[in-house]
DNA sequence: CGGTTTTGACCCGCGC
DNA sequence: GCGCGGGTCAAAACCG
């Protein structure tokens, strides 16, 4: 909670691979901002590239491409600033205007994998010979590589590991993380038709930072909030259900394509409407809620 | 009693 | 081929 734990109080975290969140070969971009005041956040937006970032130019104020995993950072003061926009299969994050060029090789192109498919079989793999992880058995034939959903990771300063985000999650695993004293927890959305998963782990560099990684997108609405629609938590969640525009809400953070924004506790802040063309919103109408990831991941990069 | 968490075992991909 | 580490399963324990 104090800056003493911040690896880089000056505004950026280290750019090495200490923040590796994935075990696979996904390209990972790490986005960090200082946990200082929002002025820094507003100016920096997104700060750095992973060493594995593509060679594309940094058109968006620091980060140019997201292949499959984005990492943002929410400050302790429950503020987040920056933007997320997506185009095609790739997602860009930046403080400026965006709209990815669809670059990248996100492994979500398999049309048979759809997190919102209503015909998803029970996720429990039933293939003969053992358990098949990560994707439904229907979409996974023998010899097929694992196919990952796009992933988005956020870093939040919080004493609580599992941040409320409006969805109900069931923990299905926990693993020790190499080179980290903190375990990684695996959660699955309790909705049987929803394939969204998330990982929660605490940074070994800064134990005050919780790294939450979402994979997939919800195909259902959030559950209600018990207290006036807002989770009373240090990292405030802003219920995105009421949002008429394509803002990106997150526990304690607000993602918007437009300029810097602040979220205060238990307060929903109106923001400018997102241009539908950029985010490929089919209509300017109130979007059907597709859950947290549905907000974070614009339609352009969804499989459907 | 139903839903969730815990936890050891197992599977898979990758690097060597 | 083997070992390692990440990810998942599933039975048992736990909890409201």
mmCIF file with all atom_site columns, C-alpha atoms (C1' of nucleotides) in Angstrom, chain A residues 23 124 172 184 188 197 199, chain C residues 4-10:
data_model
loop_
_atom_site.group_PDB
_atom_site.id
_atom_site.type_symbol
_atom_site.label_atom_id
_atom_site.label_alt_id
_atom_site.label_comp_id
_atom_site.label_asym_id
_atom_site.label_entity_id
_atom_site.label_seq_id
_atom_site.pdbx_PDB_ins_code
_atom_site.Cartn_x
_atom_site.Cartn_y
_atom_site.Cartn_z
_atom_site.occupancy
_atom_site.B_iso_or_equiv
_atom_site.pdbx_formal_charge
_atom_site.auth_seq_id
_atom_site.auth_comp_id
_atom_site.auth_asym_id
_atom_site.auth_atom_id
_atom_site.pdbx_PDB_model_num
ATOM 1  C CA    . UNK A 1 23  ? 3.019   -20.464 -19.216 1.00 0.00 ? 23  UNK A CA    1
ATOM 2  C CA    . UNK A 1 124 ? -15.736 -31.241 -18.157 1.00 0.00 ? 124 UNK A CA    1
ATOM 3  C CA    . UNK A 1 172 ? -11.083 -24.963 -9.198  1.00 0.00 ? 172 UNK A CA    1
ATOM 4  C CA    . UNK A 1 184 ? -1.947  -18.750 -8.071  1.00 0.00 ? 184 UNK A CA    1
ATOM 5  C CA    . UNK A 1 188 ? -14.179 -20.453 -13.310 1.00 0.00 ? 188 UNK A CA    1
ATOM 6  C CA    . UNK A 1 197 ? -11.830 -18.277 -16.350 1.00 0.00 ? 197 UNK A CA    1
ATOM 7  C CA    . UNK A 1 199 ? -6.364  -16.479 -12.532 1.00 0.00 ? 199 UNK A CA    1
ATOM 8  C "C1'" . DC  C 2 4   ? 9.588   -29.219 -15.408 1.00 0.00 ? 4   DC  C "C1'" 1
ATOM 9  C "C1'" . DG  C 2 5   ? 5.986   -26.119 -14.755 1.00 0.00 ? 5   DG  C "C1'" 1
ATOM 10 C "C1'" . DG  C 2 6   ? 1.374   -24.579 -15.795 1.00 0.00 ? 6   DG  C "C1'" 1
ATOM 11 C "C1'" . DG  C 2 7   ? -3.352  -25.791 -15.916 1.00 0.00 ? 7   DG  C "C1'" 1
ATOM 12 C "C1'" . DT  C 2 8   ? -7.262  -28.794 -14.779 1.00 0.00 ? 8   DT  C "C1'" 1
ATOM 13 C "C1'" . DC  C 2 9   ? -9.839  -32.519 -12.675 1.00 0.00 ? 9   DC  C "C1'" 1
ATOM 14 C "C1'" . DA  C 2 10  ? -12.382 -34.478 -9.082  1.00 0.00 ? 10  DA  C "C1'" 1
#
